[in-house]
Amino acid sequence: MTTNNKELIVKKIENGTVIDHIPADKVFDVVRILGLISLEDEVLIGTNLESKKYGRKGIIKATNKFFDCEEIDKLAIIAPTATLITIKNYEVVEKKSLSIPKEIHKIVKCINPNCVTNVEEIDTQFNVVSEEPLTIQCHYCEKTMTNINFK
Amino acid sequence: MTNLKGKNLISITDYTKEDYLTVLDLAEKFEKNPNQPVLSDKVVGSLFFEPSTRTRLSFETAANRLGARVIGFSNTAATSLTKGESLHDTIMMVSSYVDIIVMRHHKDGASRYASEVSPVPLINAGDGSNQHPTQCMLDLYSIRKTQGTLDNLQIAMVGDLKYGRTVHSLVQAMSNFGAEFHFVSPESLAMPDNVKAYANNAGLKYHEYRKLEDVIPFADIIYMTRIQKERFPDVLEYEKVKDSYILNASLLNGCKDNMKVLHPLPRVNEISMDVDKTKYAYYFQQAKNGMFVRQALIASILGYADQIK
Ligand SMILES: [Zn+2]
């Protein structure tokens, strides 16, 4: 890879968020689950980039997009190794490593079809019982699961 | 003794070891003196969204022997729930009439949700395949009653250990008391990993067996469960194992003198009638103990534990 290409990849954005160090195979999950496809401003998506740390990584740059807590929780669940970089006026104003939350509220759907949260209008709630592999337990039906289904 | 006033009972893990012992001690008083009408000004809501005559009668008798009145329903066919009223709204309505709710529901997690909606305390009488904590409490009561202790017992569990929620809860609850577990089941109905992990984390030993005979000589408690044919992916597999989990009187030769057979009932054929007449059979008394335990729970959750003689 030439220096020229690298510069192209890391093209700076004026305002917005860069999600770096996404595992290469999770990039499109991140795009889909965070609904980045429906943003109106410029979104740059790169994948299979070389990374010293992770072998192959992905990167997403979303212009004029800043993520809220629920979105950050989702991102932490899909790509816990990712780094979230907030850019304002071409400057990095915040760099944040993600971590899996201890409790997950609202954003995940229980996989148990007989769970009360799948019939009544209830905000779901899960406790993280293990991070690797990610295992969560439904606060209501008490089932544990490793398949994470976002709402 | 702990104070359980206002404390919901949804899952067996909601209560501590001390809480269990508080309930069991109080239940002992009710066994000696079952009619103690201290709740004459109380109303118990008995909400059985799913029919379960056995559990409902036990709870309602418990409430009656405490002098409380009972309102509720025994299935949802006759209620507005069939018109699409949400569980939320039903609980809001009923909780404005009663002092405590006893609830059974076919959905997993329904009782936890209802307890978060309800301003009055709630006892879970079974939520789908999830929890049935009062069954577990009466199992503990029966074990302590017959063995004189809950500590360091050899507990064998037999049959469908995969889907049987009563055995899962019992492992969780007994993990407070240093038991050693002996799991007897066909391979396809073995104790799930998460339940075994629970025993592991509590530092308890467990062993797995395919044959019932293997555990008879040393078990203090043999906890039998139903094996249902429909649980087997393959009928041949069922035919192969079905008779290996039938307990009869001759199999009990050589068991420990203090050994007792428990079963959550109803039984089908996994315990032969000839066991009923032996001194080892305890399952009918076990069911009766459920009433004392439920009296103890209702009385303590409503704050009347210290008035029980
Ligand atoms: Zn659930």
XYZ file of C-alpha atoms and ligand atoms in Angstrom:
461
model
C 0.000 0.000 0.000
C 1.415 3.372 -0.951
C 1.441 6.466 1.205
C -0.859 8.063 -1.283
C -3.534 5.404 -0.767
C -3.239 5.683 2.976
C -3.905 9.359 2.812
C -6.971 8.689 0.784
C -8.288 6.247 3.347
C -7.779 8.529 6.292
C -9.234 11.540 4.512
C -10.213 13.937 7.249
C -13.770 14.911 8.019
C -14.706 18.311 9.343
C -17.317 17.250 11.883
C -18.567 13.812 12.801
C -17.436 10.496 14.152
C -14.800 7.982 13.108
C -15.244 4.381 14.218
C -11.826 2.780 13.985
C -10.528 -0.746 14.692
C -13.744 -2.513 13.742
C -13.060 -6.220 13.074
C -13.201 -6.507 9.260
C -16.078 -8.989 9.311
C -18.216 -6.719 11.503
C -18.109 -3.551 9.428
C -21.330 -4.164 7.566
C -23.088 -5.306 10.754
C -22.165 -1.954 12.268
C -23.470 -0.097 9.202
C -26.722 -2.047 9.231
C -27.415 -2.098 12.955
C -26.603 1.574 13.472
C -28.688 2.467 10.419
C -25.800 4.394 8.823
C -27.202 3.687 5.392
C -29.996 6.168 5.994
C -27.745 9.091 6.924
C -27.864 12.007 4.517
C -24.307 13.267 4.926
C -21.183 11.591 3.616
C -20.335 8.174 5.113
C -16.998 6.545 4.229
C -16.749 2.823 4.800
C -13.470 0.977 4.572
C -12.794 -2.657 5.268
C -9.972 -5.212 5.025
C -7.484 -2.479 5.843
C -4.169 -3.484 7.349
C -3.953 -3.112 11.090
C -0.946 -3.800 13.289
C -3.168 -4.857 16.146
C -5.960 -6.816 14.493
C -4.649 -8.062 11.156
C -7.554 -6.760 9.122
C -9.766 -3.974 10.305
C -12.582 -1.767 9.179
C -13.147 1.931 9.592
C -16.246 4.089 9.226
C -16.332 7.855 8.985
C -19.719 9.451 9.392
C -19.936 13.147 8.684
C -22.073 15.223 11.055
C -23.093 12.123 12.976
C -22.647 11.850 16.762
C -23.752 8.690 18.527
C -26.019 8.524 21.562
C -25.671 6.100 24.496
C -27.908 3.424 23.007
C -25.986 3.502 19.730
C -22.670 3.310 21.570
C -23.943 0.304 23.553
C -24.933 -1.405 20.297
C -21.533 -0.697 18.823
C -19.791 -2.008 21.941
C -21.736 -5.249 21.635
C -21.002 -5.789 17.920
C -17.423 -4.532 17.927
C -16.023 -4.198 21.447
C -12.499 -3.574 20.096
C -13.595 -0.471 18.186
C -12.489 3.045 19.024
C -14.869 5.958 18.729
C -13.290 9.241 17.667
C -15.283 12.463 17.790
C -14.145 15.137 15.332
C -14.988 18.809 15.479
C -13.405 21.345 13.090
C -11.000 18.679 11.816
C -9.719 18.165 15.367
C -10.039 15.042 17.497
C -12.004 16.172 20.538
C -12.613 12.759 22.076
C -11.185 9.275 21.629
C -13.025 6.527 23.367
C -12.335 2.803 23.645
C -15.526 0.830 23.949
C -16.460 -1.653 26.619
C -19.358 -4.028 26.870
C -21.933 -2.638 29.307
C -22.866 -4.698 32.407
C -26.547 -4.254 31.646
C -28.134 -3.885 28.244
C -31.388 -1.968 28.059
C -33.973 -1.753 25.261
C -31.735 -2.425 22.251
C -31.705 -6.226 22.276
C -34.597 -8.613 21.681
C -34.925 -11.805 23.761
C -34.421 -14.952 21.666
C -36.886 -16.919 23.790
C -40.154 -16.888 21.821
C -42.082 -17.591 25.035
C -40.553 -14.609 26.848
C -43.064 -12.077 28.155
C -41.034 -9.274 26.508
C -41.998 -10.683 23.128
C -45.739 -10.302 23.795
C -46.188 -7.331 26.090
C -44.825 -3.861 25.405
C -41.861 -4.054 27.744
C -38.406 -2.485 27.536
C -36.024 -5.434 27.500
C -33.227 -5.736 30.014
C -30.271 -8.127 30.017
C -27.363 -8.760 32.329
C -24.010 -9.553 30.756
C -22.878 -12.814 32.367
C -19.764 -13.287 30.244
C -17.923 -11.047 27.774
C -16.023 -13.730 25.883
C -17.995 -15.247 24.320
C -20.601 -12.557 24.918
C -23.365 -14.181 26.954
C -26.368 -12.284 28.248
C -29.242 -13.256 30.516
C -32.755 -11.921 30.128
C -33.873 -10.097 33.289
C -37.415 -11.428 32.755
C -37.343 -15.015 31.468
C -33.820 -15.648 32.868
C -32.693 -17.462 29.701
C -29.056 -17.001 28.802
C -28.078 -16.473 25.174
C -25.023 -15.926 22.987
C -27.006 -14.912 19.891
C -27.562 -11.198 20.168
C -30.606 -9.982 18.240
C -30.959 -6.249 18.011
C -34.414 -4.720 17.961
C -34.544 -14.529 61.140
C -34.906 -12.107 58.229
C -37.775 -9.733 57.598
C -39.556 -10.598 54.362
C -42.267 -7.942 54.632
C -43.071 -6.578 51.187
C -40.497 -8.759 49.468
C -41.562 -10.344 46.179
C -40.740 -13.987 45.512
C -40.232 -14.375 41.775
C -37.112 -16.463 41.404
C -35.424 -18.817 43.839
C -32.318 -16.630 43.654
C -34.256 -13.611 44.978
C -34.025 -15.059 48.487
C -30.910 -15.644 50.550
C -30.086 -18.709 52.585
C -31.293 -16.853 55.693
C -34.559 -15.986 53.934
C -35.162 -19.648 53.101
C -34.495 -20.667 56.673
C -36.865 -17.975 57.954
C -39.631 -19.361 55.742
C -38.909 -22.974 56.664
C -38.935 -22.208 60.396
C -42.248 -20.430 60.073
C -43.674 -23.273 57.957
C -42.829 -25.639 60.798
C -45.061 -23.619 63.080
C -47.890 -23.911 60.565
C -47.428 -27.657 60.339
C -48.009 -27.886 64.080
C -50.804 -25.329 64.107
C -52.246 -24.786 60.617
C -55.232 -22.570 61.461
C -54.003 -19.133 62.469
C -56.395 -16.512 61.086
C -54.132 -13.491 61.482
C -55.024 -12.146 58.029
C -58.758 -11.645 58.548
C -58.550 -8.115 57.114
C -56.507 -9.134 54.063
C -57.431 -10.091 50.529
C -55.220 -12.349 48.423
C -55.406 -12.079 44.628
C -55.039 -15.502 43.062
C -54.353 -14.944 39.360
C -54.005 -18.164 37.421
C -53.636 -17.108 33.806
C -52.780 -20.742 33.180
C -54.722 -23.475 34.991
C -52.893 -25.420 37.682
C -55.426 -26.889 40.074
C -52.839 -28.434 42.381
C -50.848 -25.250 42.982
C -53.916 -23.026 43.123
C -55.682 -25.162 45.735
C -52.547 -25.247 47.841
C -52.198 -21.449 47.775
C -55.880 -20.768 48.295
C -56.098 -23.211 51.212
C -53.027 -21.547 52.712
C -54.719 -18.134 52.416
C -57.967 -19.481 53.876
C -56.242 -21.069 56.851
C -54.692 -17.666 57.526
C -58.176 -16.149 57.556
C -57.631 -14.101 54.387
C -60.205 -13.872 51.646
C -59.286 -14.834 48.108
C -60.351 -13.278 44.827
C -59.108 -14.158 41.370
C -59.526 -16.538 38.499
C -58.396 -20.054 37.669
C -58.036 -19.595 33.934
C -58.255 -16.708 31.511
C -61.190 -17.949 29.432
C -63.710 -16.091 31.593
C -61.800 -12.812 31.890
C -61.300 -9.749 29.749
C -57.794 -11.001 28.980
C -59.231 -12.908 26.083
C -60.462 -9.540 24.817
C -56.848 -8.457 24.573
C -56.306 -6.629 27.874
C -52.597 -6.421 28.597
C -51.002 -8.130 31.565
C -49.968 -4.641 32.691
C -53.556 -3.414 32.900
C -54.850 -6.561 34.605
C -52.176 -6.276 37.299
C -52.895 -2.559 37.794
C -56.586 -3.304 38.242
C -56.215 -6.287 40.583
C -53.465 -4.716 42.700
C -55.816 -1.872 43.578
C -58.131 -4.425 45.244
C -55.788 -6.831 47.023
C -52.936 -6.889 49.541
C -50.816 -9.527 47.821
C -50.890 -11.306 44.458
C -50.210 -14.967 43.746
C -49.713 -15.398 40.026
C -49.221 -18.185 37.537
C -48.695 -17.418 33.869
C -47.747 -19.346 30.735
C -45.152 -16.775 29.611
C -41.579 -16.925 30.894
C -40.792 -13.786 32.872
C -44.441 -12.715 33.283
C -44.210 -12.761 37.075
C -41.068 -10.616 37.200
C -42.757 -8.104 34.912
C -45.993 -8.152 36.938
C -44.037 -7.580 40.157
C -42.495 -4.457 38.615
C -45.932 -3.158 37.660
C -47.683 -4.058 40.907
C -47.590 -1.798 43.967
C -48.430 -4.823 46.190
C -46.064 -7.775 46.681
C -46.262 -10.744 44.356
C -45.503 -14.452 44.705
C -44.665 -16.347 41.533
C -46.686 -19.562 41.321
C -44.966 -20.575 38.076
C -44.052 -18.536 34.984
C -43.917 -20.699 31.867
C -40.882 -22.943 31.939
C -38.895 -20.470 34.017
C -39.402 -20.492 37.793
C -41.673 -22.040 40.402
C -40.002 -20.934 43.625
C -42.649 -22.140 46.081
C -42.205 -25.674 44.720
C -38.529 -25.314 45.491
C -39.257 -24.018 48.995
C -41.483 -26.995 49.735
C -38.773 -29.303 48.430
C -36.306 -27.692 50.829
C -38.812 -28.022 53.637
C -39.347 -31.703 52.853
C -35.627 -32.385 52.684
C -34.941 -30.682 55.991
C -37.945 -32.310 57.634
C -36.888 -35.825 56.620
C -33.126 -35.444 57.042
C -33.028 -33.085 60.015
C -30.663 -30.805 58.108
C -30.029 -29.201 54.723
C -26.261 -29.425 55.025
C -23.950 -31.808 53.194
C -26.571 -34.204 51.841
C -26.247 -36.635 48.932
C -28.997 -35.541 46.542
C -29.856 -37.719 43.546
C -32.033 -36.296 40.772
C -33.555 -38.682 38.286
C -35.300 -38.460 34.916
C -35.753 -35.417 32.738
C -33.062 -33.131 34.060
C -32.911 -31.049 30.904
C -36.364 -29.499 30.922
C -37.340 -30.033 34.552
C -37.370 -26.594 36.135
C -37.914 -28.036 39.631
C -34.553 -29.820 39.577
C -32.796 -26.737 38.226
C -34.186 -24.581 41.030
C -33.345 -27.230 43.592
C -29.695 -27.281 42.498
C -29.611 -23.475 42.803
C -31.212 -23.505 46.243
C -29.224 -26.453 47.619
C -26.024 -24.758 46.476
C -26.353 -22.688 49.663
C -26.027 -25.782 51.796
C -23.082 -27.766 50.519
C -24.850 -30.700 48.920
C -23.306 -33.295 46.607
C -25.424 -33.927 43.519
C -25.953 -37.130 41.557
C -27.652 -36.548 38.213
C -29.284 -39.614 36.665
C -30.726 -39.179 33.175
C -30.585 -40.391 29.598
C -27.880 -38.572 27.691
C -30.394 -36.532 25.705
C -32.062 -35.256 28.893
C -28.916 -34.494 30.885
C -28.610 -31.575 33.286
C -27.885 -28.395 31.255
C -24.406 -26.878 31.422
C -25.588 -23.628 32.971
C -27.083 -25.504 35.936
C -23.926 -27.581 36.355
C -21.935 -24.354 36.211
C -24.077 -23.065 39.061
C -23.054 -26.026 41.216
C -19.442 -25.577 40.112
C -19.382 -21.905 41.006
C -20.774 -22.742 44.429
C -17.908 -25.224 44.833
C -20.208 -28.250 44.890
C -19.475 -31.656 43.437
C -21.778 -33.344 40.975
C -21.665 -36.673 39.186
C -23.619 -37.954 36.210
C -25.097 -41.413 35.729
C -27.194 -43.284 33.202
C -28.581 -45.874 35.623
C -30.828 -45.294 38.606
C -29.399 -48.347 40.454
C -26.032 -46.619 40.703
C -27.203 -43.974 43.155
C -29.521 -46.048 45.397
C -26.865 -47.181 47.920
C -25.704 -43.725 49.033
C -28.468 -41.203 48.261
C -30.145 -39.346 51.143
C -32.767 -37.968 48.772
C -33.898 -39.416 45.462
C -35.766 -36.717 43.584
C -37.751 -38.372 40.791
C -39.160 -36.503 37.776
C -41.358 -37.450 34.859
C -39.772 -38.500 31.593
C -42.024 -37.448 28.765
C -41.974 -39.404 25.559
C -42.390 -36.252 23.473
C -39.076 -34.898 24.785
C -37.170 -37.533 22.812
C -36.149 -36.746 19.258
C -36.218 -40.469 18.526
C -38.883 -42.927 19.762
C -36.371 -45.784 19.784
C -34.183 -43.833 22.169
C -37.184 -43.456 24.487
C -38.027 -47.158 24.324
C -34.446 -47.986 25.261
C -34.357 -45.896 28.414
C -37.914 -45.599 29.649
C -37.788 -48.521 32.081
C -34.409 -47.625 33.523
C -35.969 -44.702 35.326
C -38.876 -46.490 36.988
C -38.416 -46.778 40.718
C -39.987 -49.840 42.327
C -39.812 -51.259 45.839
C -37.329 -54.006 45.005
C -34.866 -51.455 43.589
C -34.820 -49.800 46.993
C -33.187 -52.823 48.631
C -29.908 -51.616 50.048
C -30.765 -47.941 50.180
C -29.877 -45.854 53.214
C -32.283 -46.041 56.111
C -32.903 -42.287 56.131
C -33.412 -42.125 52.353
C -36.619 -40.482 51.107
C -38.122 -40.407 47.628
C -39.458 -37.026 46.500
C -41.424 -36.139 43.376
C -43.029 -32.803 42.374
C -46.198 -34.692 41.238
C -48.222 -35.590 39.305
C -46.427 -38.833 38.611
C -47.134 -41.069 35.654
C -45.358 -44.386 36.013
C -41.868 -43.423 37.169
C -42.607 -44.453 40.743
C -44.396 -47.794 41.077
C -47.351 -47.981 43.448
C -45.458 -50.526 45.557
C -43.096 -47.762 46.658
C -46.018 -45.858 48.221
C -46.250 -48.327 51.089
C -42.547 -48.230 51.940
C -41.165 -45.859 54.559
C -39.115 -44.230 51.819
C -42.080 -42.678 50.024
C -42.498 -39.017 50.925
C -44.105 -37.421 47.854
C -47.634 -37.081 49.205
C -46.445 -35.504 52.436
C -44.170 -33.338 50.295
C -47.198 -31.944 48.453
C -48.953 -31.269 51.766
C -45.879 -29.400 53.007
C -46.458 -26.964 50.162
C -49.434 -25.536 52.010
C -47.403 -24.795 55.179
C -44.641 -23.187 53.153
C -47.162 -21.023 51.284
C -48.806 -20.009 54.569
C -45.381 -19.018 55.850
C -44.635 -17.000 52.715
C -47.951 -15.139 52.625
C -47.803 -14.373 56.351
C -44.215 -13.127 56.284
C -44.528 -11.099 53.094
C -47.579 -9.357 54.588
C -45.586 -8.656 57.751
C -47.330 -11.044 60.161
C -44.488 -13.491 60.833
C -44.098 -12.449 64.463
C -47.758 -13.151 65.218
C -47.493 -16.822 64.246
C -47.393 -19.294 67.118
Zn -36.506 -13.194 27.915
